[in-house]
Amino acid sequence: MSLNVVTGGSPTELAMDGDHEPHDRRYARTAEFMSVLRTVWAHDGVDFTGEFFRIVGASPVPKPQQPGGIPLYLGGSSERRPLDARGRAQGGHRGSRRPRR
């Protein structure tokens, strides 16, 4: 099992869902989310206050059985994608945009 984390797509579509963060902030939020997720998978009763998330007493059950947790992959078509993962992802998947004609 692995988890593909997608930062976002079209700013217009994201705005329809209430997400108005600019491109770089979405990548920063995703990096923080991935860090929090790994911490919560590894420890019980996690408290965390960051730029985007505030977590109090998180202890998910069941925890992943794989050592280190579920492998995370960062999806998207942005060239910045690998830089913003900051080593939190095992790899990346490119988006499925059609080539321009």
CSV table of C-alpha atoms in Angstrom, one decimal:
chain,number,residue,atom,x,y,z
A,1,MET,CA,0.0,0.0,0.0
A,2,SER,CA,1.1,3.6,-0.7
A,3,LEU,CA,-0.5,7.0,-0.4
A,4,ASN,CA,-0.4,9.5,-3.2
A,5,VAL,CA,-0.6,13.0,-1.7
A,6,VAL,CA,-1.8,15.7,-4.2
A,7,THR,CA,-1.2,19.3,-3.4
A,8,GLY,CA,-3.9,20.7,-5.6
A,9,GLY,CA,-4.8,21.3,-9.2
A,10,SER,CA,-6.5,24.1,-10.9
A,11,PRO,CA,-6.7,27.3,-8.8
A,12,THR,CA,-10.3,27.8,-10.1
A,13,GLU,CA,-11.4,24.3,-9.1
A,14,LEU,CA,-9.7,24.6,-5.7
A,15,ALA,CA,-11.5,28.0,-5.1
A,16,MET,CA,-14.8,26.2,-5.7
A,17,ASP,CA,-13.9,24.0,-2.7
A,18,GLY,CA,-12.9,27.0,-0.5
A,19,ASP,CA,-9.1,26.7,-1.0
A,20,HIS,CA,-7.7,30.0,-2.0
A,21,GLU,CA,-4.0,29.4,-1.1
A,22,PRO,CA,-1.5,30.4,-3.8
A,23,HIS,CA,0.6,27.6,-5.4
A,24,ASP,CA,3.7,27.9,-3.1
A,25,ARG,CA,1.6,28.0,0.1
A,26,ARG,CA,-0.2,24.8,-1.0
A,27,TYR,CA,3.2,23.0,-1.3
A,28,ALA,CA,4.2,24.3,2.1
A,29,ARG,CA,0.9,23.1,3.6
A,30,THR,CA,1.4,19.7,2.0
A,31,ALA,CA,4.9,19.4,3.3
A,32,GLU,CA,3.6,20.2,6.8
A,33,PHE,CA,0.8,17.7,6.4
A,34,MET,CA,3.2,14.9,5.4
A,35,SER,CA,5.4,15.7,8.4
A,36,VAL,CA,2.5,15.6,10.8
A,37,LEU,CA,1.2,12.4,9.3
A,38,ARG,CA,4.5,10.6,9.8
A,39,THR,CA,4.7,11.8,13.4
A,40,VAL,CA,1.2,10.7,14.2
A,41,TRP,CA,1.9,7.3,12.7
A,42,ALA,CA,5.0,6.9,14.9
A,43,HIS,CA,3.7,8.2,18.2
A,44,ASP,CA,0.6,8.3,20.4
A,45,GLY,CA,-1.0,11.5,21.9
A,46,VAL,CA,0.6,13.8,19.4
A,47,ASP,CA,0.3,17.6,19.9
A,48,PHE,CA,1.4,19.8,17.1
A,49,THR,CA,1.0,23.4,16.2
A,50,GLY,CA,2.3,24.5,12.9
A,51,GLU,CA,1.7,27.1,10.2
A,52,PHE,CA,-1.3,25.3,8.8
A,53,PHE,CA,-2.4,22.6,11.3
A,54,ARG,CA,-3.1,22.4,15.0
A,55,ILE,CA,-3.3,18.8,16.3
A,56,VAL,CA,-4.2,17.9,19.9
A,57,GLY,CA,-3.8,14.4,21.3
A,58,ALA,CA,-3.8,12.5,18.0
A,59,SER,CA,-3.6,8.7,18.3
A,60,PRO,CA,-4.9,7.1,15.1
A,61,VAL,CA,-6.0,3.5,15.3
A,62,PRO,CA,-4.9,1.3,13.7
A,63,LYS,CA,-1.4,2.5,13.0
A,64,PRO,CA,0.4,1.4,9.8
A,65,GLN,CA,2.1,-2.0,10.1
A,66,GLN,CA,4.9,-1.1,7.7
A,67,PRO,CA,8.0,0.2,9.4
A,68,GLY,CA,8.2,4.0,8.9
A,69,GLY,CA,4.5,4.1,8.0
A,70,ILE,CA,2.8,3.9,4.6
A,71,PRO,CA,5.0,5.1,1.7
A,72,LEU,CA,4.0,8.6,0.7
A,73,TYR,CA,4.3,9.8,-2.9
A,74,LEU,CA,3.8,13.4,-4.0
A,75,GLY,CA,1.6,13.8,-7.0
A,76,GLY,CA,1.4,16.8,-9.4
A,77,SER,CA,2.7,18.3,-12.6
A,78,SER,CA,4.6,21.2,-11.1
A,79,GLU,CA,8.3,21.4,-11.5
A,80,ARG,CA,8.6,22.6,-7.9
A,81,ARG,CA,7.0,19.4,-6.6
A,82,PRO,CA,10.2,17.5,-5.7
A,83,LEU,CA,11.7,20.6,-4.0
A,84,ASP,CA,8.8,21.2,-1.8
A,85,ALA,CA,8.5,17.6,-0.6
A,86,ARG,CA,11.7,18.3,1.3
A,87,GLY,CA,12.5,14.6,1.6
A,88,ARG,CA,9.1,13.7,3.1
A,89,ALA,CA,8.0,11.6,0.1
A,90,GLN,CA,9.5,8.4,-1.3
A,91,GLY,CA,8.9,9.6,-4.8
A,92,GLY,CA,6.5,11.4,-7.1
A,93,HIS,CA,4.0,10.9,-9.7
A,94,ARG,CA,3.6,13.3,-12.6
A,95,GLY,CA,0.1,14.7,-13.4
A,96,SER,CA,-1.9,13.5,-16.3
A,97,ARG,CA,-2.3,16.7,-18.3
A,98,ARG,CA,-2.6,16.4,-22.0
A,99,PRO,CA,0.3,17.7,-24.0
A,100,ARG,CA,-0.2,21.1,-25.7
A,101,ARG,CA,-0.7,21.1,-29.4
